[in-house]
Short mmCIF file of C-alpha atoms and ligand atoms in Angstrom, two decimals:
data_model
loop_
_atom_site.label_atom_id
_atom_site.label_comp_id
_atom_site.label_asym_id
_atom_site.label_seq_id
_atom_site.Cartn_x
_atom_site.Cartn_y
_atom_site.Cartn_z
CA MET A 1 -12.39 6.32 -19.73
CA ASN A 2 -15.62 5.91 -21.66
CA LEU A 3 -18.69 6.45 -19.46
CA ASP A 4 -20.98 4.97 -22.15
CA ARG A 5 -19.50 1.57 -21.47
CA THR A 6 -20.89 -0.68 -18.75
CA VAL A 7 -18.05 -2.22 -16.77
CA CYS A 8 -17.70 -5.21 -14.47
CA ALA A 9 -15.03 -6.49 -12.08
CA LEU A 10 -14.48 -8.70 -9.07
CA ALA A 11 -14.77 -6.45 -5.99
CA THR A 12 -13.54 -8.98 -3.42
CA PRO A 13 -9.94 -10.30 -3.26
CA PRO A 14 -9.20 -13.29 -5.47
CA GLY A 15 -8.69 -16.59 -3.67
CA THR A 16 -10.65 -18.80 -1.34
CA GLY A 17 -13.40 -17.15 0.72
CA GLY A 18 -17.04 -17.36 1.72
CA ILE A 19 -18.43 -15.20 -1.04
CA ALA A 20 -17.16 -13.35 -4.08
CA VAL A 21 -18.78 -10.08 -5.15
CA VAL A 22 -18.84 -8.95 -8.77
CA ARG A 23 -19.78 -5.35 -9.40
CA VAL A 24 -21.42 -4.00 -12.56
CA SER A 25 -21.74 -0.26 -13.26
CA GLY A 26 -22.90 1.78 -16.23
CA PRO A 27 -25.88 2.82 -18.34
CA GLN A 28 -26.74 -0.75 -19.44
CA ALA A 29 -26.09 -2.50 -16.11
CA TYR A 30 -29.71 -3.66 -15.69
CA GLU A 31 -30.06 -4.74 -19.31
CA MET A 32 -26.85 -6.78 -19.26
CA VAL A 33 -27.39 -8.36 -15.83
CA ALA A 34 -30.89 -9.40 -16.94
CA LYS A 35 -29.27 -11.61 -19.60
CA VAL A 36 -27.19 -13.41 -16.96
CA PHE A 37 -29.20 -13.41 -13.73
CA THR A 38 -32.59 -15.13 -13.26
CA PRO A 39 -34.62 -14.20 -10.16
CA ARG A 40 -36.05 -17.14 -8.25
CA ALA A 41 -39.44 -15.66 -7.42
CA ALA A 42 -41.95 -15.79 -10.25
CA GLY A 43 -42.96 -12.38 -11.50
CA LYS A 44 -39.72 -10.65 -10.37
CA THR A 45 -37.50 -9.10 -13.01
CA VAL A 46 -34.16 -7.30 -12.99
CA ALA A 47 -35.68 -4.45 -14.97
CA GLY A 48 -38.36 -4.01 -12.30
CA ALA A 49 -35.94 -4.00 -9.35
CA ARG A 50 -35.93 -0.81 -7.29
CA GLY A 51 -32.74 0.70 -5.85
CA TYR A 52 -31.51 -0.49 -2.44
CA THR A 53 -33.23 -3.87 -2.80
CA ALA A 54 -31.86 -7.41 -3.00
CA MET A 55 -33.03 -10.40 -4.99
CA LEU A 56 -32.19 -14.12 -4.80
CA GLY A 57 -31.70 -16.11 -8.01
CA HIS A 58 -28.99 -17.77 -10.05
CA PHE A 59 -26.66 -16.89 -12.89
CA SER A 60 -26.06 -18.82 -16.08
CA LEU A 61 -23.14 -19.11 -18.47
CA ARG A 62 -23.83 -20.15 -22.07
CA GLY A 63 -27.30 -21.36 -21.11
CA GLN A 64 -26.13 -23.45 -18.17
CA GLU A 65 -27.31 -22.57 -14.65
CA LEU A 66 -24.16 -22.24 -12.51
CA ASP A 67 -24.53 -20.79 -9.02
CA GLU A 68 -27.00 -19.35 -6.57
CA THR A 69 -26.62 -15.57 -6.68
CA ILE A 70 -27.77 -12.61 -4.63
CA ALA A 71 -28.20 -9.40 -6.59
CA LEU A 72 -28.06 -6.05 -4.80
CA PHE A 73 -29.55 -3.19 -6.82
CA PHE A 74 -28.64 0.49 -6.86
CA ARG A 75 -30.26 3.05 -9.13
CA ALA A 76 -28.42 6.12 -10.48
CA PRO A 77 -27.51 8.50 -8.99
CA HIS A 78 -27.77 6.74 -5.62
CA SER A 79 -24.81 4.42 -5.93
CA TYR A 80 -21.05 4.40 -5.35
CA THR A 81 -20.31 5.46 -8.93
CA GLY A 82 -23.42 7.61 -9.39
CA GLU A 83 -24.51 5.21 -12.18
CA ASP A 84 -26.81 2.18 -12.25
CA VAL A 85 -24.93 -0.43 -10.20
CA ILE A 86 -25.65 -4.08 -9.44
CA GLU A 87 -23.55 -6.16 -7.08
CA LEU A 88 -23.76 -9.91 -7.57
CA SER A 89 -22.66 -12.23 -4.76
CA VAL A 90 -21.78 -15.82 -5.63
CA HIS A 91 -19.91 -18.56 -3.78
CA GLY A 92 -16.29 -17.75 -3.01
CA GLY A 93 -13.20 -19.14 -4.67
CA SER A 94 -12.38 -18.02 -8.14
CA VAL A 95 -14.38 -20.45 -10.34
CA MET A 96 -17.88 -18.99 -9.88
CA ALA A 97 -16.71 -15.37 -9.96
CA GLU A 98 -14.71 -15.97 -13.14
CA SER A 99 -17.65 -17.73 -14.79
CA LEU A 100 -19.93 -14.84 -13.81
CA LEU A 101 -17.48 -12.31 -15.26
CA GLU A 102 -17.31 -14.33 -18.45
CA ALA A 103 -21.12 -14.39 -18.67
CA LEU A 104 -21.30 -10.62 -18.11
CA CYS A 105 -18.69 -9.97 -20.80
CA LEU A 106 -20.67 -12.17 -23.20
CA ALA A 107 -23.70 -10.03 -22.31
CA GLY A 108 -21.80 -6.90 -23.37
CA CYS A 109 -19.94 -5.69 -20.24
CA THR A 110 -16.34 -4.52 -20.45
CA PRO A 111 -13.81 -5.48 -17.74
CA ALA A 112 -13.17 -2.42 -15.53
CA GLY A 113 -9.71 -0.82 -15.41
CA PRO A 114 -7.83 -0.22 -12.12
CA GLY A 115 -9.90 2.07 -9.87
CA GLU A 116 -12.48 2.58 -12.60
CA PHE A 117 -15.49 2.46 -10.23
CA THR A 118 -13.97 5.17 -8.02
CA ARG A 119 -12.88 7.20 -11.05
CA ARG A 120 -16.46 7.11 -12.31
CA ALA A 121 -17.58 8.33 -8.86
CA VAL A 122 -15.21 11.31 -9.22
CA VAL A 123 -16.21 12.10 -12.80
CA ASN A 124 -19.91 11.84 -11.85
CA GLY A 125 -19.38 14.23 -8.92
CA ARG A 126 -20.04 11.63 -6.19
CA MET A 127 -16.70 12.34 -4.49
CA SER A 128 -13.70 14.63 -4.83
CA LEU A 129 -10.30 13.45 -6.00
CA THR A 130 -8.89 13.76 -2.47
CA GLN A 131 -11.72 11.54 -1.21
CA ALA A 132 -10.98 9.00 -3.94
CA GLU A 133 -7.36 8.90 -2.81
CA ALA A 134 -8.60 8.35 0.74
CA VAL A 135 -10.53 5.28 -0.43
CA MET A 136 -7.27 3.76 -1.63
CA GLU A 137 -5.55 4.66 1.64
CA ILE A 138 -8.26 2.94 3.69
CA ILE A 139 -7.76 -0.22 1.64
CA ALA A 140 -3.97 -0.03 2.03
CA ALA A 141 -3.89 1.10 5.69
CA GLY A 142 -1.43 -0.79 7.87
CA GLY A 143 -3.20 -0.16 11.16
CA ARG A 144 -6.31 1.23 12.79
CA GLN A 145 -4.93 4.74 13.26
CA GLY A 146 -3.87 4.87 9.62
CA ALA A 147 -7.34 3.76 8.56
CA ALA A 148 -8.92 6.38 10.85
CA LEU A 149 -6.76 9.05 9.24
CA ALA A 150 -7.86 7.97 5.75
CA LYS A 151 -11.50 7.81 6.89
CA THR A 152 -11.25 11.46 8.03
CA ALA A 153 -10.06 12.35 4.52
CA LEU A 154 -12.88 10.30 2.99
CA ASP A 155 -15.36 12.25 5.12
CA GLY A 156 -14.01 15.34 3.38
CA ALA A 157 -11.93 17.01 6.14
CA LEU A 158 -9.05 17.76 3.78
CA ALA A 159 -11.36 18.98 1.00
CA ARG A 160 -13.05 21.33 3.51
CA THR A 161 -9.77 22.72 4.85
CA ILE A 162 -8.46 23.35 1.34
CA ARG A 163 -11.76 24.99 0.35
CA GLU A 164 -11.49 27.36 3.32
CA ILE A 165 -7.97 28.33 2.27
CA GLN A 166 -9.15 28.76 -1.33
CA THR A 167 -12.08 30.97 -0.28
CA GLY A 168 -9.73 33.23 1.68
CA LEU A 169 -7.32 33.49 -1.25
CA GLN A 170 -10.15 34.11 -3.71
CA SER A 171 -11.47 37.13 -1.83
CA LEU A 172 -7.91 38.41 -1.45
CA SER A 173 -7.29 37.98 -5.15
CA ALA A 174 -10.64 39.61 -6.08
CA HIS A 175 -9.78 42.57 -3.91
CA LEU A 176 -6.30 42.89 -5.44
CA THR A 177 -7.67 42.65 -8.99
CA ALA A 178 -10.37 45.27 -8.36
CA TRP A 179 -7.87 47.59 -6.80
CA ILE A 180 -5.26 47.21 -9.54
CA ASP A 181 -7.58 47.09 -12.57
CA TYR A 182 -10.16 49.70 -11.56
CA PRO A 183 -8.26 52.50 -9.81
CA GLU A 184 -11.06 54.96 -10.66
CA GLU A 185 -13.65 52.83 -8.79
CA ASP A 186 -12.46 53.90 -5.37
CA VAL A 187 -11.83 50.36 -4.13
CA PRO A 188 -10.43 50.66 -0.59
CA GLU A 189 -6.68 50.07 -0.60
CA LEU A 190 -5.52 46.75 0.80
CA GLN A 191 -2.93 47.65 3.41
CA PRO A 192 0.36 45.77 2.86
CA ALA A 193 0.24 44.58 6.47
CA GLU A 194 -3.27 43.24 5.96
CA LEU A 195 -2.27 41.48 2.74
CA THR A 196 0.79 39.92 4.38
CA ALA A 197 -1.25 38.78 7.39
CA ALA A 198 -3.85 37.05 5.18
CA LEU A 199 -1.15 35.39 3.07
CA THR A 200 0.72 34.27 6.18
CA GLU A 201 -2.40 32.71 7.69
CA ALA A 202 -2.98 30.63 4.56
CA ARG A 203 0.69 29.65 4.42
CA THR A 204 0.64 28.57 8.08
CA ARG A 205 -2.36 26.32 7.47
CA LEU A 206 -0.58 24.70 4.52
CA ASP A 207 2.62 24.35 6.57
CA ARG A 208 0.68 22.44 9.21
CA LEU A 209 -0.66 20.01 6.61
CA ILE A 210 2.78 19.57 5.03
CA ASP A 211 4.51 19.03 8.41
CA GLY A 212 1.99 16.33 9.37
CA TYR A 213 2.42 14.40 6.14
CA GLY A 214 5.39 12.24 7.21
CA ALA A 215 3.83 10.84 10.39
CA GLY A 216 0.48 10.35 8.65
CA ALA A 217 2.16 8.46 5.81
CA VAL A 218 3.87 6.19 8.38
CA LEU A 219 0.48 5.39 9.94
CA ARG A 220 -1.18 4.76 6.61
CA ARG A 221 1.56 2.95 4.73
CA GLY A 222 4.13 1.87 7.27
CA VAL A 223 7.82 2.71 7.24
CA ASP A 224 10.89 1.10 5.66
CA CYS A 225 13.04 0.00 8.57
CA VAL A 226 16.65 -1.11 8.61
CA LEU A 227 18.15 -3.23 11.35
CA LEU A 228 21.88 -2.71 11.81
CA GLY A 229 24.62 -3.94 14.11
CA ARG A 230 27.79 -5.93 14.16
CA PRO A 231 27.54 -9.72 14.42
CA ASN A 232 26.09 -11.22 17.60
CA VAL A 233 24.61 -8.07 19.12
CA GLY A 234 21.11 -9.57 18.76
CA LYS A 235 19.66 -8.29 15.46
CA SER A 236 18.07 -11.61 14.56
CA THR A 237 16.69 -11.93 18.07
CA LEU A 238 15.18 -8.46 17.77
CA LEU A 239 13.72 -9.36 14.39
CA ASN A 240 12.15 -12.46 15.90
CA LEU A 241 10.74 -10.39 18.74
CA LEU A 242 9.14 -8.08 16.18
CA ALA A 243 7.91 -10.87 13.95
CA GLY A 244 6.64 -12.97 16.83
CA PHE A 245 8.21 -16.17 15.55
CA ASP A 246 11.60 -17.50 14.48
CA ARG A 247 11.88 -15.75 11.13
CA ALA A 248 15.64 -15.35 11.14
CA ILE A 249 18.01 -18.12 12.19
CA VAL A 250 19.54 -17.19 15.53
CA THR A 251 22.92 -18.73 16.18
CA PRO A 252 25.88 -17.72 18.34
CA VAL A 253 28.15 -17.96 15.24
CA ALA A 254 29.04 -14.61 13.68
CA GLY A 255 27.86 -13.75 10.18
CA THR A 256 24.95 -16.14 9.60
CA THR A 257 22.60 -13.40 8.47
CA ARG A 258 24.05 -12.78 5.05
CA ASP A 259 21.35 -11.13 3.06
CA VAL A 260 18.83 -8.34 3.36
CA VAL A 261 15.70 -10.11 4.56
CA GLU A 262 12.49 -8.28 3.87
CA GLN A 263 9.46 -8.73 6.06
CA ALA A 264 6.53 -6.61 7.20
CA VAL A 265 5.72 -6.68 10.91
CA GLN A 266 3.24 -4.66 12.94
CA LEU A 267 4.74 -2.65 15.82
CA GLY A 268 1.78 -1.12 17.65
CA GLU A 269 0.06 1.14 15.10
CA ILE A 270 3.02 1.15 12.71
CA ARG A 271 3.80 -1.37 10.02
CA LEU A 272 7.57 -1.87 9.74
CA ASN A 273 8.87 -3.04 6.39
CA LEU A 274 11.97 -4.68 7.75
CA PHE A 275 15.33 -5.20 6.17
CA ASP A 276 17.56 -7.40 8.26
CA THR A 277 21.17 -6.96 7.34
CA ALA A 278 24.34 -8.87 6.93
CA GLY A 279 26.31 -8.53 10.16
CA VAL A 280 28.11 -5.24 9.67
CA ARG A 281 31.85 -5.75 9.90
CA GLU A 282 35.12 -4.76 8.32
CA VAL A 283 35.74 -6.57 5.05
CA GLY A 284 39.39 -6.79 4.06
CA GLU A 285 41.08 -7.48 0.70
CA ASP A 286 40.26 -11.17 0.91
CA GLY A 287 36.88 -10.54 2.56
CA ASP A 288 33.85 -12.65 1.81
CA ALA A 289 32.40 -11.27 -1.43
CA ILE A 290 28.79 -12.25 -0.74
CA GLU A 291 28.88 -10.68 2.68
CA ALA A 292 30.50 -7.50 1.29
CA GLU A 293 27.61 -7.10 -1.17
CA GLY A 294 25.16 -7.60 1.70
CA ILE A 295 26.86 -4.85 3.67
CA ARG A 296 26.81 -2.45 0.72
CA ARG A 297 23.10 -3.05 0.37
CA SER A 298 22.62 -2.41 4.09
CA TRP A 299 24.35 0.95 3.84
CA ARG A 300 22.21 1.87 0.85
CA LYS A 301 19.04 0.88 2.69
CA LEU A 302 20.18 2.98 5.63
CA GLU A 303 20.15 6.08 3.43
CA GLU A 304 16.60 5.38 2.23
CA ALA A 305 15.04 4.02 5.41
CA GLY A 306 12.37 5.91 7.33
CA LEU A 307 13.54 4.19 10.52
CA VAL A 308 16.90 2.74 11.53
CA LEU A 309 17.23 0.37 14.47
CA ALA A 310 20.92 0.08 15.32
CA VAL A 311 21.69 -2.64 17.83
CA PHE A 312 24.62 -2.56 20.27
CA GLU A 313 25.63 -4.87 23.08
CA ALA A 314 24.85 -3.06 26.32
CA GLY A 315 27.90 -2.10 28.37
CA ALA A 316 30.39 -3.50 25.85
CA PRO A 317 33.11 -1.09 24.75
CA LEU A 318 32.23 0.38 21.34
CA THR A 319 34.22 -1.31 18.59
CA GLU A 320 35.30 0.38 15.38
CA GLU A 321 32.32 -1.22 13.61
CA ASP A 322 29.96 0.13 16.27
CA ARG A 323 31.38 3.62 15.75
CA ALA A 324 31.10 3.33 11.96
CA ILE A 325 27.44 2.38 12.30
CA ALA A 326 26.79 5.20 14.77
CA ALA A 327 28.43 7.73 12.45
CA ARG A 328 26.18 6.66 9.57
CA CYS A 329 23.12 7.09 11.79
CA GLN A 330 23.77 10.74 12.51
CA GLY A 331 20.97 12.94 11.22
CA ARG A 332 18.82 9.93 10.35
CA PRO A 333 15.60 8.78 12.06
CA ALA A 334 17.68 6.30 14.03
CA LEU A 335 17.22 4.57 17.35
CA ALA A 336 20.12 2.93 19.21
CA VAL A 337 19.06 -0.28 20.95
CA LEU A 338 21.40 -1.21 23.83
CA ASN A 339 20.57 -4.89 23.87
CA LYS A 340 21.05 -7.67 26.45
CA GLN A 341 20.12 -5.58 29.48
CA ASP A 342 19.26 -8.86 31.24
CA LEU A 343 22.99 -9.59 31.46
CA GLN A 344 23.12 -6.60 33.84
CA PRO A 345 25.94 -4.61 32.29
CA ASP A 346 28.21 -2.51 34.45
CA PRO A 347 26.35 0.79 35.09
CA ALA A 348 29.43 2.95 34.52
CA ALA A 349 30.22 1.21 31.22
CA LEU A 350 26.59 1.56 30.18
CA ALA A 351 26.55 5.28 30.99
CA ALA A 352 29.74 5.82 28.98
CA GLN A 353 28.30 3.90 26.05
CA GLU A 354 25.07 5.91 26.16
CA ALA A 355 26.99 9.18 26.28
CA ALA A 356 29.09 8.16 23.27
CA LEU A 357 26.08 7.14 21.19
CA ARG A 358 23.64 9.90 22.11
CA PRO A 359 25.01 12.54 19.67
CA CYS A 360 24.49 10.17 16.74
CA PHE A 361 20.97 9.01 17.56
CA ALA A 362 17.54 10.53 17.95
CA ARG A 363 17.02 8.15 20.85
CA VAL A 364 19.04 5.60 22.88
CA LEU A 365 16.95 2.73 24.26
CA PRO A 366 18.12 0.06 26.75
CA LEU A 367 16.36 -3.21 25.83
CA THR A 368 16.33 -6.99 26.19
CA ALA A 369 15.46 -8.40 22.78
CA ARG A 370 14.99 -11.86 24.30
CA ASP A 371 12.15 -10.62 26.52
CA PRO A 372 8.70 -10.21 24.91
CA ALA A 373 7.91 -7.48 27.47
CA SER A 374 10.34 -5.27 25.51
CA LEU A 375 7.90 -4.99 22.61
CA PRO A 376 5.62 -2.24 24.00
CA VAL A 377 8.69 -0.28 25.14
CA LEU A 378 10.14 -0.38 21.64
CA SER A 379 6.75 0.42 20.16
CA ALA A 380 6.33 3.56 22.28
CA ALA A 381 9.88 4.74 21.49
CA VAL A 382 9.35 4.31 17.74
CA ALA A 383 5.94 6.08 17.82
CA GLU A 384 7.57 8.98 19.64
CA LEU A 385 10.53 9.12 17.26
CA LEU A 386 8.38 9.08 14.10
CA GLY A 387 5.83 11.53 15.50
CA THR A 388 2.90 9.14 15.07
CA ALA A 389 2.14 9.40 18.79
CA ARG A 390 1.13 13.03 18.16
CA VAL A 391 -1.08 12.54 15.08
CA ASP A 392 -4.69 13.68 15.46
CA THR A 393 -6.55 11.18 13.29
CA GLY A 394 -9.64 13.41 13.32
CA ALA A 395 -7.85 16.34 11.68
CA ALA A 396 -7.45 17.07 7.98
CA ALA A 397 -4.33 15.46 6.52
CA LEU A 398 -2.67 15.14 3.15
CA CYS A 399 -2.78 11.52 2.11
CA SER A 400 -0.77 11.12 -1.06
CA ALA A 401 2.55 12.25 -2.49
CA ARG A 402 0.56 13.99 -5.22
CA GLN A 403 -1.36 16.02 -2.64
CA LEU A 404 1.88 16.81 -0.80
CA ALA A 405 3.49 18.12 -4.00
CA ALA A 406 0.49 20.35 -4.80
CA ALA A 407 0.27 21.69 -1.23
CA THR A 408 4.01 22.41 -1.25
CA ALA A 409 3.73 24.29 -4.57
CA ALA A 410 0.87 26.38 -3.14
CA ARG A 411 2.79 27.05 0.06
CA ASP A 412 5.91 28.11 -1.88
CA ALA A 413 3.84 30.45 -4.07
CA LEU A 414 2.37 32.07 -0.95
CA ALA A 415 5.86 32.38 0.56
CA ALA A 416 6.95 34.15 -2.66
CA ALA A 417 3.94 36.49 -2.37
CA ILE A 418 4.84 37.33 1.22
CA ASP A 419 8.46 37.89 0.14
CA SER A 420 7.37 40.24 -2.63
CA GLN A 421 5.54 42.35 -0.05
CA ALA A 422 8.54 42.41 2.28
CA GLN A 423 10.59 43.73 -0.64
CA GLY A 424 7.99 46.42 -1.33
CA LEU A 425 7.22 45.04 -4.80
CA GLY A 426 3.59 46.17 -4.79
CA PRO A 427 0.31 44.35 -5.33
CA ASP A 428 0.96 43.17 -8.91
CA ALA A 429 3.74 40.82 -7.82
CA ALA A 430 1.60 39.44 -4.98
CA GLY A 431 -1.26 38.90 -7.44
CA VAL A 432 0.89 36.77 -9.77
CA CYS A 433 2.10 34.54 -6.89
CA LEU A 434 -1.43 34.30 -5.53
CA ALA A 435 -2.67 33.01 -8.89
CA ASP A 436 0.08 30.34 -8.81
CA ALA A 437 -1.03 29.28 -5.32
CA GLN A 438 -4.66 29.05 -6.44
CA ARG A 439 -3.73 26.91 -9.43
CA ALA A 440 -1.77 24.52 -7.20
CA LEU A 441 -4.70 24.21 -4.77
CA ALA A 442 -7.14 23.52 -7.62
CA GLU A 443 -4.78 20.78 -8.78
CA LEU A 444 -4.77 19.38 -5.22
CA THR A 445 -8.57 19.15 -4.95
CA GLY A 446 -8.90 17.81 -8.48
CA GLU A 447 -10.95 20.77 -9.82
CA ASP A 448 -8.25 21.34 -12.41
CA ALA A 449 -7.06 17.76 -12.63
CA THR A 450 -6.02 16.76 -16.14
CA GLU A 451 -6.73 13.33 -17.66
CA ALA A 452 -3.04 12.57 -17.08
CA THR A 453 -3.37 13.32 -13.35
CA LEU A 454 -6.46 11.12 -13.10
CA ASP A 455 -4.68 8.34 -15.01
CA GLU A 456 -1.79 8.54 -12.56
CA VAL A 457 -3.95 8.56 -9.43
CA PHE A 458 -6.13 5.65 -10.50
CA SER A 459 -3.32 3.53 -11.92
CA THR A 460 -2.36 2.69 -8.31
CA PHE A 461 -5.87 1.44 -7.49
CA CYS A 462 -6.88 -2.17 -7.50
CA VAL A 463 -9.29 -3.41 -10.15
CA GLY A 464 -12.78 -3.69 -8.66
CA LYS A 465 -12.58 -0.50 -6.58
P1 GDP B 501 22.88 -11.13 15.33
O1 GDP B 501 24.13 -11.77 14.79
O2 GDP B 501 23.07 -9.70 15.59
O3 GDP B 501 21.66 -11.42 14.50
O4 GDP B 501 22.64 -11.76 16.79
P2 GDP B 501 21.69 -12.93 17.26
O5 GDP B 501 20.28 -12.44 17.34
O6 GDP B 501 21.97 -14.12 16.44
O7 GDP B 501 22.15 -13.12 18.75
C1 GDP B 501 23.47 -13.50 19.08
C2 GDP B 501 23.45 -14.17 20.43
O8 GDP B 501 23.01 -13.24 21.45
C3 GDP B 501 22.48 -15.35 20.49
O9 GDP B 501 23.08 -16.37 21.26
C4 GDP B 501 21.28 -14.77 21.21
O10 GDP B 501 20.55 -15.72 21.90
C5 GDP B 501 21.91 -13.77 22.15
N1 GDP B 501 21.00 -12.68 22.52
C6 GDP B 501 20.28 -11.90 21.68
N2 GDP B 501 19.53 -11.02 22.38
C7 GDP B 501 19.76 -11.25 23.69
C8 GDP B 501 19.26 -10.67 24.93
O11 GDP B 501 18.42 -9.75 24.95
N3 GDP B 501 19.75 -11.15 26.07
C9 GDP B 501 20.71 -12.17 26.10
N4 GDP B 501 21.13 -12.57 27.28
N5 GDP B 501 21.16 -12.73 24.97
C10 GDP B 501 20.71 -12.30 23.78
#
C-alpha cells in the first residue's frame, strides 16, 4: 500500500438508494476534489474548507456539470484514516457515483483496494489491528448482539485486555532476565510458585477468551445449520417456519426435497445458514442416484455444521433411518426435534422415544413445526445449546480466526512455561516459552504484524471501507 497515493471508492453499497457516498483519502484529496467539485456559494473554495464542515455544490465530468453534491470535509489527522478525507454525497443508484469516481480518477485519484481506508487508519495509528477487524465484524454482523460484541472490540476492550496480559508478562520476563543475566546484581529470586501463579493467571485469561470464541462467532457470523430427518417427519415445514414463508415445497409425498437447499434465516439473535436435505433413507442397489448424492452431501454437511436439527415424528417408533441419523448426531452440536406434538402422541411412546434419543443429542425438544408459536421455543433452545445465551456482549472477545490462532499460540506457550516449572526445569526454560507467548500476543494486537498479515486481514474487507 502506497500512502503517497490519494485513493477513492464508493462507500455505500452499489444499487438503488437515496444517496451514494464516495470517499477520497490521501495527501492530495483537497487538490483533486477541487478539480471535480464546484461549491455553489461564491467565494467558497475546496482549498479553504475547514475540517468537520460541509459544502453544497455540484460535480462535473469532462467539463459537464452532472449532479448536485454535498462535500463533507475532514482535515488530517482528524479523520477516519488519519489523512485528509472528503466524502462526496450524490444521488443514489450507480450512474452518478460511477461518473464521480471516473471524474476523480481523471483528476489523479487511484481506486482504493479492499479495506484500504481502514488499513490506512491502522498504518497511521488511528486504530489497532484488532479494532480494524471489529469494523469488518460490525459490517458483517448477523444480529444486534453480534454487532454489540463487535462494537465492544471496536471500543478497544480486546486491545486493553491483551495489553494487561502483555504488561504482566513483560514485568515477569524483565525480572527473569535480570535474575538470570545479572546474578551478581542481587536481584531477588523469583519463587517458582510465584512464577507459576503469574503464568497461570495469564493463561486463565487467555483460556476465557478462547472458550468464548465459538459463541461469539455464532453471534457475529451466524452458524451453518443442517436439517435432517427421514421423509415426511416435517423438515420442510420446519424450514418454512424458520424462513417465515413457503421456501420449500411441502407435500405429503416422500422424497420431494432432493437437494441441499441453502438459505439464511434469522432465529432470534442467531443467523442460521440452512441446508435442507434430501429425505434421509436407505438407498439400495437400484436406488435413485440423484437422491443418493443428496444424502451423501447431507452427511458431509453434518460433519461440518455448527448446528444440526434432526427431526423425528413424535411418538412414532424409531425406524432404522431414525437410528442411523441419531448415531451420526452423537458428539455433535445437535438438537432432536420431536415434531407433530399437536397430534398428541401417546405419552408412553413419547417417553420411550425421548429416552432412546437423549444419549445421542445435546438436547431433545418436543415441537409443532406447523405452529408459529414454536419459533421462540426453538430459538431459546438453540441459544442455550450454542452458548450464545451466556455471552456478555460488553466483555472483551476475540473476533477473528486470526486472533483465535494467535491467542491459542500464546496460551500454549504459557502452558509450556508452566509445565517447565512443574518439571523443575529452571527459569531459562520458562523464559524461552514466555518470549514465544509475547511474540504471539504482539502478532494478535498487530504490533508485530507483517505486510503479509495485513494483506490477509484486509483482503476480506469490502472496497470503500
Ligand atoms: P419432510 O419430508 O420431512 O420435508 O416433511 P414435510 O415438511 O413435507 O411434512 C410432511 C407432512 O407432515 C406434511 O403433510 C406436513 O403438513 C405434515 N406436518 C409437518 N409438520 C407438522 C406438524 O407440526 N403437525 C402436523 N400435524 N403435521 C405436520
